[in-house]
Phi, psi and omega in degrees: 000343172276341182261349146282338167299304187299332183258352172292285184305338167286320190278342173292320193292313176315332205261330175299313168311304179275011148288329188297344180270344175283125177295140167296325184175177204288332178268352141313320178287331193283280180318304187317303170308325195272336169304310175271322196281339179274330164323308191274343177282331184292321190262328182258166190249161177069040177254130172264104182265118158238163183229123155261117172278143181232136185066182183278357160270017161057036140323156184244187162223121194234166181199161176208133187236137181243125189271168185263152174330285191266277169238100173308122178224352172213162193209121171244112187240148181235102192259169165204155175073045170291298153255140197293313194277009176255000203276355174287339180282306208273349180279320187302303186289324168280004168275307180301296170335320167297315215239342174241320180245016171280283182317349171251044192250121164287113213273340180309313196251350200244126176265157186220140191214110170239147175234099179284138186065053174318324178238067180301332186291311182300315167304321186275330169274355177059058169243146145341298177279173156261174181323336176257028170047058173233120181275107196290335169293358167235355181231114171226127175210172176287340198243137177298330184321318184322301195274006180244007179284132166290127145238112189303326238257336188263000000 
């Protein structure tokens, strides 16, 4: 009995640890990403932090680019929120990367690009598509006009 209780307790405690990586909602995830980005910008040189306003609500896509120190041979890109309901897992992965992995990777040859909430409206409202009902995973174009057209048939 005590062995079973120990296994259950171990599983419960490990779930608490991992649960802390998942954001509560879009706003808290965004704030956590921005805070982590500021911390990274204080450590590394030539960091680029940016914000793109999206849609009528002026929700944002935030990004962080950390160039390689010496010569860029690799780029690690981690995005979140292509589909709104999946954004929580992507944001948890980015948080894990900021806190556990980033410092252990060779910064001399590796650059980092993290993009938070590619579909901020979908993240905020737990929808697969954008506010115009566009599924970003199926619609790519070199012109941004495609994202302004409502997709009523989807």
